[in-house]
GROMACS .gro file of C-alpha atoms in nm:
model
  104
    1MET     CA    1   1.734  -1.820  -1.275
    2SER     CA    2   1.697  -2.155  -1.379
    3GLN     CA    3   1.509  -2.043  -1.725
    4CYS     CA    4   1.890  -1.849  -1.707
    5GLY     CA    5   2.098  -2.148  -1.676
    6LEU     CA    6   2.184  -2.027  -1.347
    7SER     CA    7   2.112  -2.188  -0.977
    8LEU     CA    8   2.136  -2.092  -0.667
    9SER     CA    9   2.187  -2.277  -0.295
   10ALA     CA   10   1.902  -2.330  -0.041
   11ASP     CA   11   2.026  -2.026   0.164
   12ASN     CA   12   2.141  -1.822  -0.103
   13GLN     CA   13   1.765  -1.783  -0.206
   14PHE     CA   14   1.670  -1.780   0.189
   15ALA     CA   15   1.939  -1.495   0.182
   16PHE     CA   16   1.811  -1.330  -0.120
   17SER     CA   17   1.481  -1.310  -0.008
   18GLN     CA   18   1.553  -1.196   0.376
   19GLU     CA   19   1.762  -0.901   0.176
   20ALA     CA   20   1.447  -0.832  -0.062
   21TYR     CA   21   1.223  -0.855   0.196
   22GLU     CA   22   1.405  -0.571   0.470
   23ARG     CA   23   1.430  -0.342   0.146
   24GLY     CA   24   1.052  -0.359   0.089
   25GLU     CA   25   0.996  -0.279   0.439
   26TYR     CA   26   1.233   0.083   0.454
   27PHE     CA   27   1.094   0.146   0.104
   28ALA     CA   28   0.750   0.109   0.231
   29GLU     CA   29   0.845   0.362   0.551
   30TRP     CA   30   0.963   0.555   0.286
   31MET     CA   31   0.682   0.610   0.060
   32ILE     CA   32   0.414   0.643   0.373
   33LEU     CA   33   0.623   0.897   0.463
   34ALA     CA   34   0.627   1.068   0.141
   35LEU     CA   35   0.272   1.003   0.064
   36ARG     CA   36   0.202   1.181   0.400
   37GLN     CA   37   0.342   1.495   0.285
   38ALA     CA   38   0.218   1.501  -0.056
   39ALA     CA   39   0.026   1.829  -0.164
   40THR     CA   40  -0.286   1.572  -0.310
   41LEU     CA   41  -0.368   1.235  -0.248
   42HIS     CA   42  -0.622   0.977  -0.358
   43ALA     CA   43  -0.737   0.738  -0.146
   44ASN     CA   44  -0.950   0.445  -0.239
   45GLU     CA   45  -1.032   0.063  -0.122
   46THR     CA   46  -1.200  -0.199  -0.354
   47GLY     CA   47  -1.306  -0.516  -0.231
   48LEU     CA   48  -1.151  -0.900  -0.283
   49GLN     CA   49  -1.191  -1.214  -0.172
   50VAL     CA   50  -0.923  -1.380   0.029
   51GLY     CA   51  -0.937  -1.733   0.144
   52GLY     CA   52  -1.331  -1.690   0.080
   53LYS     CA   53  -1.326  -1.404   0.279
   54ARG     CA   54  -1.400  -1.052   0.209
   55HIS     CA   55  -1.114  -0.843   0.220
   56TRP     CA   56  -1.053  -0.473   0.117
   57LEU     CA   57  -0.741  -0.351  -0.112
   58HIS     CA   58  -0.719   0.047   0.007
   59THR     CA   59  -0.508   0.223  -0.208
   60ALA     CA   60  -0.302   0.616  -0.157
   61SER     CA   61  -0.171   0.729  -0.439
   62SER     CA   62   0.020   1.105  -0.533
   63ASP     CA   63   0.127   1.207  -0.909
   64ALA     CA   64   0.444   0.966  -0.829
   65LEU     CA   65   0.348   0.703  -0.606
   66THR     CA   66   0.089   0.459  -0.531
   67TYR     CA   67   0.021   0.228  -0.199
   68LEU     CA   68  -0.162  -0.062  -0.173
   69ALA     CA   69  -0.253  -0.237   0.182
   70PRO     CA   70  -0.454  -0.501   0.169
   71TYR     CA   71  -0.664  -0.528   0.535
   72THR     CA   72  -1.010  -0.737   0.672
   73LYS     CA   73  -1.149  -0.396   0.706
   74ARG     CA   74  -1.259  -0.080   0.552
   75GLY     CA   75  -1.358   0.291   0.670
   76GLN     CA   76  -1.158   0.462   0.998
   77GLU     CA   77  -0.983   0.137   1.174
   78ALA     CA   78  -0.819   0.075   0.840
   79MET     CA   79  -0.695   0.428   0.769
   80ASP     CA   80  -0.548   0.446   1.124
   81VAL     CA   81  -0.382   0.100   1.079
   82ILE     CA   82  -0.243   0.210   0.726
   83GLY     CA   83  -0.168   0.524   0.862
   84ILE     CA   84  -0.175   0.762   0.500
   85PRO     CA   85  -0.489   0.951   0.482
   86PRO     CA   86  -0.498   1.025   0.855
   87TYR     CA   87  -0.190   1.217   0.848
   88VAL     CA   88  -0.194   1.393   0.522
   89GLN     CA   89  -0.154   1.775   0.522
   90GLY     CA   90  -0.250   1.819   0.176
   91VAL     CA   91  -0.534   1.779  -0.025
   92GLN     CA   92  -0.732   1.466  -0.017
   93VAL     CA   93  -0.934   1.327  -0.312
   94ASN     CA   94  -1.177   1.015  -0.304
   95GLU     CA   95  -1.476   0.870  -0.568
   96ALA     CA   96  -1.689   1.026  -0.359
   97LEU     CA   97  -1.568   1.409  -0.362
   98LEU     CA   98  -1.559   1.325  -0.772
   99MET     CA   99  -1.848   1.176  -0.781
  100LEU     CA  100  -1.996   1.532  -0.574
  101ALA     CA  101  -1.735   1.768  -0.860
  102GLY     CA  102  -1.947   1.562  -1.131
  103CYS     CA  103  -1.620   1.351  -1.258
  104ARG     CA  104  -1.737   0.988  -1.364
   0.00000   0.00000   0.00000
């Protein structure tokens, strides 16, 4: 904001951040439900370091949406906590399935 010559009070900055967080929560809830209903869902995870410790960045995506969820573990526990892949009614695709199909 300061680059545009505008300034906000600390109270306004807090209120703006709080509203953005709340709207983000609603959007995330909507996105999870939309991805559960996707005809095709791609799910994957990749390792990353957070504070010097191994974590996993899980992805769930359709043709129009991508949900990113960091978690300390991978596997079924992570999928259950994230709450998308176990509830998908369509086709789920991951890199293991693509490798079996000969895609690289």
